[in-house]
mmCIF file of N, CA and C and ligand atoms in Angstrom:
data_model
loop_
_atom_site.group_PDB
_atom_site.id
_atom_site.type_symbol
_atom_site.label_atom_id
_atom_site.label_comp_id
_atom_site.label_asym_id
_atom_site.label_seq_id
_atom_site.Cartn_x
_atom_site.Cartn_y
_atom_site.Cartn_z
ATOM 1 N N UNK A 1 -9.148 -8.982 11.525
ATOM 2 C CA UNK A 1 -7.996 -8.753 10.651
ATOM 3 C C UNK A 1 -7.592 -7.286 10.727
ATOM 4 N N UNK A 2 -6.439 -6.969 10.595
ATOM 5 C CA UNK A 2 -5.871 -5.761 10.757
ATOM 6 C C UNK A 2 -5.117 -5.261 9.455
ATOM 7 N N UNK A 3 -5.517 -4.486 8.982
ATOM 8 C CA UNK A 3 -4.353 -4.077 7.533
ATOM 9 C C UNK A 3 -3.827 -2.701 7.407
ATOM 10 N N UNK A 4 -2.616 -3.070 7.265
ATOM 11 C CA UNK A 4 -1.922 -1.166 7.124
ATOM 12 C C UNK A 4 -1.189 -1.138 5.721
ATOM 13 N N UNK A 5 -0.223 -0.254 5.475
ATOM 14 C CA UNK A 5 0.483 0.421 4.312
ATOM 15 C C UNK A 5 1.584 0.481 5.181
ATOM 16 N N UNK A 6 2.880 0.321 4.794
ATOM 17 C CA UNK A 6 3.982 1.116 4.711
ATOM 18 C C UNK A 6 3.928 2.272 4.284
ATOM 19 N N UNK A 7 3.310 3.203 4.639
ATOM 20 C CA UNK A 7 3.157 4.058 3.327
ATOM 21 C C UNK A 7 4.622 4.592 2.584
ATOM 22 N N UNK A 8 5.721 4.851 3.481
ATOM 23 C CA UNK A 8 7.268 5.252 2.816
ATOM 24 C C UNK A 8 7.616 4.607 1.395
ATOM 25 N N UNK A 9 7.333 3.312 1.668
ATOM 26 C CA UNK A 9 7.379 2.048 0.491
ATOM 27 C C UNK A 9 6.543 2.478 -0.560
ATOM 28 N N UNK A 10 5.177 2.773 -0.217
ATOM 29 C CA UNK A 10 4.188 2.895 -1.631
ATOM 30 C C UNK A 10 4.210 3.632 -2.806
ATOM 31 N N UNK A 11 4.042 3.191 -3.765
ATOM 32 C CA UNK A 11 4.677 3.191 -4.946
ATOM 33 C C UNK A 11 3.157 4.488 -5.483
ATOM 34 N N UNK A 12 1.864 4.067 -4.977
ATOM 35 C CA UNK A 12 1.064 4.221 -5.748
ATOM 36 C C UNK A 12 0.268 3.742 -7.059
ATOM 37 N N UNK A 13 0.694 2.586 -7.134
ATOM 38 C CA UNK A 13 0.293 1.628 -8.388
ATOM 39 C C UNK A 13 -1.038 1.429 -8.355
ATOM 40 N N UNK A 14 -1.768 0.919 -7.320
ATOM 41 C CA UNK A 14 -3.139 1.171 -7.599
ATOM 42 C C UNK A 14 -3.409 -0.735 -7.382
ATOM 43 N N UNK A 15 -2.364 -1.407 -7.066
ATOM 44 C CA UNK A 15 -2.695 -2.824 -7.685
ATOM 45 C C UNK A 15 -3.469 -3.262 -6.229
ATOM 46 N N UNK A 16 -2.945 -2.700 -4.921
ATOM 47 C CA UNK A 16 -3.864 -3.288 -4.386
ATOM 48 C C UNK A 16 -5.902 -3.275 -4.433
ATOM 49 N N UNK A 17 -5.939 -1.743 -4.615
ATOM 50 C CA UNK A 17 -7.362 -1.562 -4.843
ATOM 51 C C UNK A 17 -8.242 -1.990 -5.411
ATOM 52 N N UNK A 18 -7.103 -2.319 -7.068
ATOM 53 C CA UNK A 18 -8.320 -2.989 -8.202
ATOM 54 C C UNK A 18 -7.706 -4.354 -7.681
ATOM 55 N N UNK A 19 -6.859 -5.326 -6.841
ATOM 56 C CA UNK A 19 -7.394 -6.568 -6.521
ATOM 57 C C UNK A 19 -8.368 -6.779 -5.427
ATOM 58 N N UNK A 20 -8.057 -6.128 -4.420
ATOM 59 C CA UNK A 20 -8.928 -6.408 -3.608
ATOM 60 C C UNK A 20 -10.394 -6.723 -3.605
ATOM 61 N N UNK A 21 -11.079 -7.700 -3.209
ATOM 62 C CA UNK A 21 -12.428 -8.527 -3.247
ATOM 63 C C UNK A 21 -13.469 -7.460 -2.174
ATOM 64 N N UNK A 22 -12.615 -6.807 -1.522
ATOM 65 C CA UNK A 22 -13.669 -6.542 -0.662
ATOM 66 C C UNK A 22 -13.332 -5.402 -0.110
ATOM 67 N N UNK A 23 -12.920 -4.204 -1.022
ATOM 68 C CA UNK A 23 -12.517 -2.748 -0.644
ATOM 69 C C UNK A 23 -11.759 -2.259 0.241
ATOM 70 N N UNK A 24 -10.740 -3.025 0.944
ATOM 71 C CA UNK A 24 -10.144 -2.731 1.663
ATOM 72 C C UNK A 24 -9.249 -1.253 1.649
ATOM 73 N N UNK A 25 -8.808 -1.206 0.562
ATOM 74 C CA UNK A 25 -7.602 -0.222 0.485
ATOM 75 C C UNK A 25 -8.871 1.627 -0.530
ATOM 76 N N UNK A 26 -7.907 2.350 -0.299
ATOM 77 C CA UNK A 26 -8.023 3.766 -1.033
ATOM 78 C C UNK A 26 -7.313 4.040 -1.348
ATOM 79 N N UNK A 27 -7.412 4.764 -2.518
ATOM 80 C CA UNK A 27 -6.046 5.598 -2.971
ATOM 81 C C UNK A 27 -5.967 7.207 -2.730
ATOM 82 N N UNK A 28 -5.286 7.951 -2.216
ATOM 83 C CA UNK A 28 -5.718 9.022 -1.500
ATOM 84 C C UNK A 28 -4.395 9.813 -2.074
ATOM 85 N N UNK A 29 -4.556 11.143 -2.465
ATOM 86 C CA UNK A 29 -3.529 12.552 -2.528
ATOM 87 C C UNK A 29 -2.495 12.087 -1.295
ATOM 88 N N UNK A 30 -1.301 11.769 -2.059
ATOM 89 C CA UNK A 30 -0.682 12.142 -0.508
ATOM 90 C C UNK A 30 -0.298 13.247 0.382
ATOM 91 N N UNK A 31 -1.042 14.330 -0.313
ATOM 92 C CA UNK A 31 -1.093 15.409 0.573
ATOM 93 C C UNK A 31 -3.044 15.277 1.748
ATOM 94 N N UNK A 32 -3.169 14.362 1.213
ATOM 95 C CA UNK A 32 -4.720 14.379 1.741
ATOM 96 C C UNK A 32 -4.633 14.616 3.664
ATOM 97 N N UNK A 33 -5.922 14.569 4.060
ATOM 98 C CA UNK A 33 -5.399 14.549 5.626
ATOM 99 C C UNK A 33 -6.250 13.434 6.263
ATOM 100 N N UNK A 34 -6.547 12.182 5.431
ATOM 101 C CA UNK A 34 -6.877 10.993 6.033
ATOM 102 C C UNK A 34 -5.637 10.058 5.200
ATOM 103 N N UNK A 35 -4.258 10.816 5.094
ATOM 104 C CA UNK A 35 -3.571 9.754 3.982
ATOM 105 C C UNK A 35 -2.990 8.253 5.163
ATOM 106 N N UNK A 36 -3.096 8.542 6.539
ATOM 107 C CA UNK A 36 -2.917 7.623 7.625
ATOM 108 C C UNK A 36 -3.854 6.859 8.244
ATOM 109 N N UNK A 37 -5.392 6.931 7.612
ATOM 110 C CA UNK A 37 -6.076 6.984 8.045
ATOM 111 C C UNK A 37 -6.336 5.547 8.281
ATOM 112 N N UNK A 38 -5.087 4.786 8.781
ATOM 113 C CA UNK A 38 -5.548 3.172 8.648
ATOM 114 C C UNK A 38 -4.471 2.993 10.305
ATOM 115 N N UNK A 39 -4.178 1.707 10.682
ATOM 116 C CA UNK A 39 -3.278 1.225 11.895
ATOM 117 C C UNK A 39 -2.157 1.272 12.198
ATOM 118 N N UNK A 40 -1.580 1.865 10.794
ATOM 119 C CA UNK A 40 -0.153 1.554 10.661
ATOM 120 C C UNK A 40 0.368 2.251 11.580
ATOM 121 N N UNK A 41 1.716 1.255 12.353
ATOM 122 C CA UNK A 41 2.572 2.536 13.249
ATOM 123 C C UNK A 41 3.240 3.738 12.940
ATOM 124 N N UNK A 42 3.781 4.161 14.067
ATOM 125 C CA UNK A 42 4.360 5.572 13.751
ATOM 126 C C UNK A 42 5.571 5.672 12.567
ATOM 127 N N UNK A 43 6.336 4.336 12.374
ATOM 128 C CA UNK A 43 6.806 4.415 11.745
ATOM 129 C C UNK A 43 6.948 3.906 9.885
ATOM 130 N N UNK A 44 5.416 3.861 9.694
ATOM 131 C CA UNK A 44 4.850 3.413 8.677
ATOM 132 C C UNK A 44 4.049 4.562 8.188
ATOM 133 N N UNK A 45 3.805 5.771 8.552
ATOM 134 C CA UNK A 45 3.045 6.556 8.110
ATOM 135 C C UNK A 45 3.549 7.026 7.196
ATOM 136 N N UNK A 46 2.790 7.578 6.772
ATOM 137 C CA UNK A 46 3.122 8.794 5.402
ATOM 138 C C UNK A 46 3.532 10.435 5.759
ATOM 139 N N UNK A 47 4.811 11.163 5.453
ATOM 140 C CA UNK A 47 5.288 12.070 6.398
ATOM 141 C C UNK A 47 6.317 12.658 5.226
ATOM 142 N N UNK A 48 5.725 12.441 3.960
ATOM 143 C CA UNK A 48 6.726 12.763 3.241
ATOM 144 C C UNK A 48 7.903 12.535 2.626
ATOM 145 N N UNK A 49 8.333 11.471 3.149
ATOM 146 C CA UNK A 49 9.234 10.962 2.576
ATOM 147 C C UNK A 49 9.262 9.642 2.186
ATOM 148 N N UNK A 50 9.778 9.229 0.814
ATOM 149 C CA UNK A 50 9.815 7.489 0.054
ATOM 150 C C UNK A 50 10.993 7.102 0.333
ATOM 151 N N UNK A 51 10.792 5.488 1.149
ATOM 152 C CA UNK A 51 12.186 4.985 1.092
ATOM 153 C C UNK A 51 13.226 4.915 -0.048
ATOM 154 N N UNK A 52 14.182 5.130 -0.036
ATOM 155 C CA UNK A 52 15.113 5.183 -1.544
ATOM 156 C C UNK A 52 15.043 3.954 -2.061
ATOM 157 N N UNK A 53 14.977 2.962 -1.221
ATOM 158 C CA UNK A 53 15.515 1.774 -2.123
ATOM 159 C C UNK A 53 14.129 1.588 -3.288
ATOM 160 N N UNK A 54 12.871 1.423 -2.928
ATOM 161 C CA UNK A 54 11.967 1.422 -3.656
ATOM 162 C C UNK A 54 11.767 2.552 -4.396
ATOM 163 N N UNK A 55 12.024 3.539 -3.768
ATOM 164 C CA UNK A 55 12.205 4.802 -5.173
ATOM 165 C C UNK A 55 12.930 4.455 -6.718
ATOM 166 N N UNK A 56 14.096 3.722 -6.246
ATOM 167 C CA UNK A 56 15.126 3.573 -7.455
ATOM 168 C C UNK A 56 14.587 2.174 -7.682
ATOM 169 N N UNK A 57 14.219 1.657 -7.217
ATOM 170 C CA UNK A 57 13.665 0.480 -8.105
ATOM 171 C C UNK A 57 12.557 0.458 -9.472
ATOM 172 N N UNK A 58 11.247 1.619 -9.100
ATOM 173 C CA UNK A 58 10.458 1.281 -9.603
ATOM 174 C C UNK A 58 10.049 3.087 -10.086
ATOM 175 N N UNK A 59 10.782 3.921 -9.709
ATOM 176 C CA UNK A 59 10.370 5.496 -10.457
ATOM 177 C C UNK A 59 10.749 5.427 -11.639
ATOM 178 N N UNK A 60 11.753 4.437 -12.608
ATOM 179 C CA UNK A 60 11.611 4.841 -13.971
ATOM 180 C C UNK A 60 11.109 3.570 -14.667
ATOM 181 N N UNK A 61 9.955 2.913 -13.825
ATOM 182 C CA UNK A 61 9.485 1.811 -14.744
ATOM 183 C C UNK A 61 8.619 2.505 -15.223
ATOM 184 N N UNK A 62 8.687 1.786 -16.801
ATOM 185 C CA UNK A 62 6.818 2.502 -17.665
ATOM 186 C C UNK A 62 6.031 0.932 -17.533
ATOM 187 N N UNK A 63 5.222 1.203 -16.956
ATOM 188 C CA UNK A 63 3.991 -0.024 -16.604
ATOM 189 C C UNK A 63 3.209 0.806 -16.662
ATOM 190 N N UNK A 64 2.715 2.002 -17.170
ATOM 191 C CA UNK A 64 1.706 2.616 -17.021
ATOM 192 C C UNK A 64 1.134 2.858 -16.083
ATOM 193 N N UNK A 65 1.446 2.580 -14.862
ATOM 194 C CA UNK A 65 0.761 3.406 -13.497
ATOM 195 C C UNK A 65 1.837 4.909 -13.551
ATOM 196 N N UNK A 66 1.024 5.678 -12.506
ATOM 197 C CA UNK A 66 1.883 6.677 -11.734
ATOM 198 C C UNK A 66 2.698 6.303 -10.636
ATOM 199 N N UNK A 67 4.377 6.428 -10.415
ATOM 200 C CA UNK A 67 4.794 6.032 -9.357
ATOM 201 C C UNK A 67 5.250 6.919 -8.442
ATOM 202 N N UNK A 68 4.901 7.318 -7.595
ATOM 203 C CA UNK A 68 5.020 7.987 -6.674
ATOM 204 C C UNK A 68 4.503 9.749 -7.230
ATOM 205 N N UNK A 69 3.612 9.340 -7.855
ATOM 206 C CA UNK A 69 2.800 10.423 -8.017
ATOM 207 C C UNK A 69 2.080 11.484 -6.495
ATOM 208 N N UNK A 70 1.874 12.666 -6.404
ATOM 209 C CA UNK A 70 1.170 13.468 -5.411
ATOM 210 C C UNK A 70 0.079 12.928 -5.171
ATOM 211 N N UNK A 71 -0.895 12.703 -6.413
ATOM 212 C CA UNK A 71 -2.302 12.975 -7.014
ATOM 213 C C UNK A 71 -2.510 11.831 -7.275
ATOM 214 N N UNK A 72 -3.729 11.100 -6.630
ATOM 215 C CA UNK A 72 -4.323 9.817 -7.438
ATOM 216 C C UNK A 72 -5.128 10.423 -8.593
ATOM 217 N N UNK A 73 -5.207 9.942 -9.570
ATOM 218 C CA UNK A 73 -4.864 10.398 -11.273
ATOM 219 C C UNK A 73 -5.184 9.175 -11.891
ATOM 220 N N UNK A 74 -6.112 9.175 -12.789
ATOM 221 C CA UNK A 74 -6.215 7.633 -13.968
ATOM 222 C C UNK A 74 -5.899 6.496 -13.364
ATOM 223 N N UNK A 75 -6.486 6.319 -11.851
ATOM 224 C CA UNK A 75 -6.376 4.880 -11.696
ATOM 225 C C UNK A 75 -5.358 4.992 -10.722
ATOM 226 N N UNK A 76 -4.415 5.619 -10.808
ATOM 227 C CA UNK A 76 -3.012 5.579 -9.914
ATOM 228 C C UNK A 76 -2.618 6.833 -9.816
ATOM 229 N N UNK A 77 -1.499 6.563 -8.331
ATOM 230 C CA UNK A 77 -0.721 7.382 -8.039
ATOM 231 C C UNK A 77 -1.525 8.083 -6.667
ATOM 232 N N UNK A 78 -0.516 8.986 -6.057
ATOM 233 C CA UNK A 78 -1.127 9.227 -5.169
ATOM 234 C C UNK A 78 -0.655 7.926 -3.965
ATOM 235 N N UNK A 79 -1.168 7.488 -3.103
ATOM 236 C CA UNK A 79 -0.851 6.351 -1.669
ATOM 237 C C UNK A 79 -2.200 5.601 -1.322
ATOM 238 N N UNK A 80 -1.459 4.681 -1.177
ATOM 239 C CA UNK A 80 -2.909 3.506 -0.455
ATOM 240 C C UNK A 80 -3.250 3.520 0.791
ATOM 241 N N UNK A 81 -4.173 3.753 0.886
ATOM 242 C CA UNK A 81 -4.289 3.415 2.476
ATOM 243 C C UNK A 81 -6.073 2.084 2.713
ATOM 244 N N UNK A 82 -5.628 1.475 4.168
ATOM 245 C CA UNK A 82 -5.973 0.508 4.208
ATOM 246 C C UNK A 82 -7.269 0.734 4.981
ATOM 247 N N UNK A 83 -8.377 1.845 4.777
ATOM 248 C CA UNK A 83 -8.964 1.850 5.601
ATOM 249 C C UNK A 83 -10.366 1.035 5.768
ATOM 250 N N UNK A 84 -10.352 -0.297 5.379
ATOM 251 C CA UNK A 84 -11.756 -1.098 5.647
ATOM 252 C C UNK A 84 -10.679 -2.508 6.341
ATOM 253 N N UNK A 85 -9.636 -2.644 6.970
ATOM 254 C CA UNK A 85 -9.248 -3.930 6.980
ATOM 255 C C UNK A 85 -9.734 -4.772 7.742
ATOM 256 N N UNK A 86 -10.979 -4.914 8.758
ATOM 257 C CA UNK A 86 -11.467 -5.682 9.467
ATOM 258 C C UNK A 86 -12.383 -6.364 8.208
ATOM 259 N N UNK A 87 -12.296 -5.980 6.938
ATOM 260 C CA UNK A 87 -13.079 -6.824 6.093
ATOM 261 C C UNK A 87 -12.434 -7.507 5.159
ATOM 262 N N UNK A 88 -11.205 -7.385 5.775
ATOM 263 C CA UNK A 88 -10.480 -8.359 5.098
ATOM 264 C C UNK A 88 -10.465 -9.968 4.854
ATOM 265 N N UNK A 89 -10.543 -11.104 3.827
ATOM 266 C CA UNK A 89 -10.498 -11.958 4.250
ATOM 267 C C UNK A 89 -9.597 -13.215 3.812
ATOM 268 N N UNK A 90 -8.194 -12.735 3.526
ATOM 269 C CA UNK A 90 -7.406 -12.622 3.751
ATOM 270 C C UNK A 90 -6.855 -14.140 2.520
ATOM 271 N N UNK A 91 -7.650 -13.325 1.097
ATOM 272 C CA UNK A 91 -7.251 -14.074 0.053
ATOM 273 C C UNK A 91 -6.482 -13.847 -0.282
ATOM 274 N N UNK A 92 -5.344 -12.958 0.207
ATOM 275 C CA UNK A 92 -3.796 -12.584 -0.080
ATOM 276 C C UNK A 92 -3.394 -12.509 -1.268
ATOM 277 N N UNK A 93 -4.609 -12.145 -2.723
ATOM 278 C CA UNK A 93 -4.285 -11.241 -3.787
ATOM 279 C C UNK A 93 -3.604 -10.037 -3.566
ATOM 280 N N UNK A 94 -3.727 -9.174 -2.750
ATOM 281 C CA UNK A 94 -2.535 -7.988 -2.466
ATOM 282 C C UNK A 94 -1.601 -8.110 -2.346
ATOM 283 N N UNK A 95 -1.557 -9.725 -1.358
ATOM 284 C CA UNK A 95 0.693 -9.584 -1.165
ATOM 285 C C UNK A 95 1.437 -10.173 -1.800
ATOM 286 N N UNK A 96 0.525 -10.183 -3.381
ATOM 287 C CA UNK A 96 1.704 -10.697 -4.607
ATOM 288 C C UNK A 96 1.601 -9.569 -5.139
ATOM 289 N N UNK A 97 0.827 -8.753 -5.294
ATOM 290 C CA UNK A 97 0.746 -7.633 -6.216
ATOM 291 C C UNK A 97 1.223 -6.200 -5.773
ATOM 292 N N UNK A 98 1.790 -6.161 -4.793
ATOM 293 C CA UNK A 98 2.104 -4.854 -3.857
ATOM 294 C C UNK A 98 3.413 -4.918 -4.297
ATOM 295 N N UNK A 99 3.807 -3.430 -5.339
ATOM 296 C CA UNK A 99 4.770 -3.279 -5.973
ATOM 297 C C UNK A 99 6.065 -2.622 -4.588
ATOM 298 N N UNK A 100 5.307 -1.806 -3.524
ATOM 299 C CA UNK A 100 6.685 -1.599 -2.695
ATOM 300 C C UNK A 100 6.587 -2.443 -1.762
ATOM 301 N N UNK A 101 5.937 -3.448 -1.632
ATOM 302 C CA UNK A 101 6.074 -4.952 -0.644
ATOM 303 C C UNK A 101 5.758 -4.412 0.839
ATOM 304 N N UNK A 102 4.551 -3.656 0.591
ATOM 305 C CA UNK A 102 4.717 -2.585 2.195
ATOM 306 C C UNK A 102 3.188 -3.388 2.419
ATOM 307 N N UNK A 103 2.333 -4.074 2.184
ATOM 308 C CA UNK A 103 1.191 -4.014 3.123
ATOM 309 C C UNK A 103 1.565 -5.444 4.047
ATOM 310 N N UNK A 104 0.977 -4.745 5.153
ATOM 311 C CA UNK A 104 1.267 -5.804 6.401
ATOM 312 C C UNK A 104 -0.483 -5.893 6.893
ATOM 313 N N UNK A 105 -0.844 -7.463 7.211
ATOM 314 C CA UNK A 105 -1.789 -7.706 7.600
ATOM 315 C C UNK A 105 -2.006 -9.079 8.921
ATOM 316 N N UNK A 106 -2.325 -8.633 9.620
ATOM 317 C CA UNK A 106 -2.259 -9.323 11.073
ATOM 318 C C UNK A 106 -3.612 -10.395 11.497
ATOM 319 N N UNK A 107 -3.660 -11.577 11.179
ATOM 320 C CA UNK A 107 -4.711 -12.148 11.114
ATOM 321 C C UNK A 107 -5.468 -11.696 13.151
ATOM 322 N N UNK A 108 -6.651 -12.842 13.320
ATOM 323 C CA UNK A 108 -7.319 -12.610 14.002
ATOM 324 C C UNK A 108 -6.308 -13.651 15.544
ATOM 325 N N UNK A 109 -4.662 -14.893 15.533
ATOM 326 C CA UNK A 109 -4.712 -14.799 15.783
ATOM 327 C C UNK A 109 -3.072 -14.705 15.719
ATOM 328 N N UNK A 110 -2.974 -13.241 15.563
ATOM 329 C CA UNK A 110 -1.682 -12.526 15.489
ATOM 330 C C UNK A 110 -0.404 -12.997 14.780
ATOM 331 N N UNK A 111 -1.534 -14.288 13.990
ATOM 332 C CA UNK A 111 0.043 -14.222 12.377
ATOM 333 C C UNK A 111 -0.150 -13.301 11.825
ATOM 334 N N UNK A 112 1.662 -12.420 10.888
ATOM 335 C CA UNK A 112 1.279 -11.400 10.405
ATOM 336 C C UNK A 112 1.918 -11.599 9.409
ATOM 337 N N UNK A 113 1.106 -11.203 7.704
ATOM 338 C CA UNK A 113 1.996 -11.734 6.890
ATOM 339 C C UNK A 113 2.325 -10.524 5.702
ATOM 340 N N UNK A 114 3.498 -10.158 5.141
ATOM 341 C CA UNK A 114 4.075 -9.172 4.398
ATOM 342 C C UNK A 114 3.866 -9.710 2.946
ATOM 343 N N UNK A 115 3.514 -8.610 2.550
ATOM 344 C CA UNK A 115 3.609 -8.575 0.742
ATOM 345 C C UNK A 115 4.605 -8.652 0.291
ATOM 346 N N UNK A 116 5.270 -9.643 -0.839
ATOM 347 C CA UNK A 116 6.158 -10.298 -1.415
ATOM 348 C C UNK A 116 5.646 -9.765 -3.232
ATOM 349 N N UNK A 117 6.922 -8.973 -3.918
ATOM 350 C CA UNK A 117 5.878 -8.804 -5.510
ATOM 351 C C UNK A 117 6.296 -9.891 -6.023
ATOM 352 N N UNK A 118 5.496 -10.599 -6.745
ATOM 353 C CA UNK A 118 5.684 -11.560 -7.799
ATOM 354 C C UNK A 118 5.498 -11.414 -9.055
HETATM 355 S S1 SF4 B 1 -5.672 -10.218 1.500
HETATM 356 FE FE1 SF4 B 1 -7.273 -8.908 2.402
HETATM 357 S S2 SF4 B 1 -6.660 -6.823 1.901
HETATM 358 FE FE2 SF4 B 1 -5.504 -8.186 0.531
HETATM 359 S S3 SF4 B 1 -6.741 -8.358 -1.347
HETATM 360 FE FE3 SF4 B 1 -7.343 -10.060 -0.029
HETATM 361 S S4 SF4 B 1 -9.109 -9.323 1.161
HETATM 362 FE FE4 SF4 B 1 -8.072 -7.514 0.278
HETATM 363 S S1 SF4 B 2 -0.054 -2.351 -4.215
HETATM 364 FE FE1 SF4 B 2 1.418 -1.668 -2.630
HETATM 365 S S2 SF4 B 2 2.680 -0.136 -3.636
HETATM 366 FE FE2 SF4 B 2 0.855 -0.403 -4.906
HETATM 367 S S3 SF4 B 2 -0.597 1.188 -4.195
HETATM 368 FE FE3 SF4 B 2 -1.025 -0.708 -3.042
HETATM 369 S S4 SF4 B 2 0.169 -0.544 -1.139
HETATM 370 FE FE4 SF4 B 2 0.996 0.957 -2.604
#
């Protein structure tokens, strides 16, 4: 199994980490210097900039996470990154709960399926 981040998309909510069964994801400073530290392509990395559309969707919700926070902080904020995904097993609690709909995960034999929030 293969798992990455959008990271542009990520909100920082934190929802994949506390679902995940089997540690897949981190939440990391997005100034950190493992904040890529997962498969995602070149054009999925983290580089500073949040796509707008998910910016304006979800920067003035109060749900009590941090959204698009620097700093992972109380649980949230800060960026996910996917770095255990070969232990994934692919109970697809993350791709209802992934608030910028960015994690992509590529089974073993190259279905690949996107996070949808519900
Ligand atoms: S689908 Fe994989 S990465 Fe997502 S929560 Fe389940 S085990 Fe973790
Ligand atoms: S659930 Fe999605 S938006 Fe939230 S921290 Fe994880 S990857 Fe980022």
């Amino acid at each position: 199994m293969q798992v990455y981040v959008e990271k542009p998309k990520c909100t920082g909510c934190s929802h994949c980490f506390d679902v995940c069964p089997v540690a897949v994801f981190e939440m990391k400073d997005r100034a950190s210097p493992d904040v890529n530290n997962d498969v995602a392509p070149e054009d999925a990395k983290w580089k500073g900039q949040h796509t707008p559309e998910v910016t304006a969707k979800w920067s003035n919700v109060q749900d009590g996470h941090h959204h698009f926070a620097e700093k992972n902080e109380g649980g949230s904020g800060g960026i996910s990154v996917a770095v255990n995904g070969p232990s994934c097993i692919l109970c697809q609690a993350c791709l209802v709960e992934c608030e910028g709909e960015c994690i992509v995960i590529t089974d073993d034999t190259n279905n690949v399926y996107h996070s949808i929030y519900k």
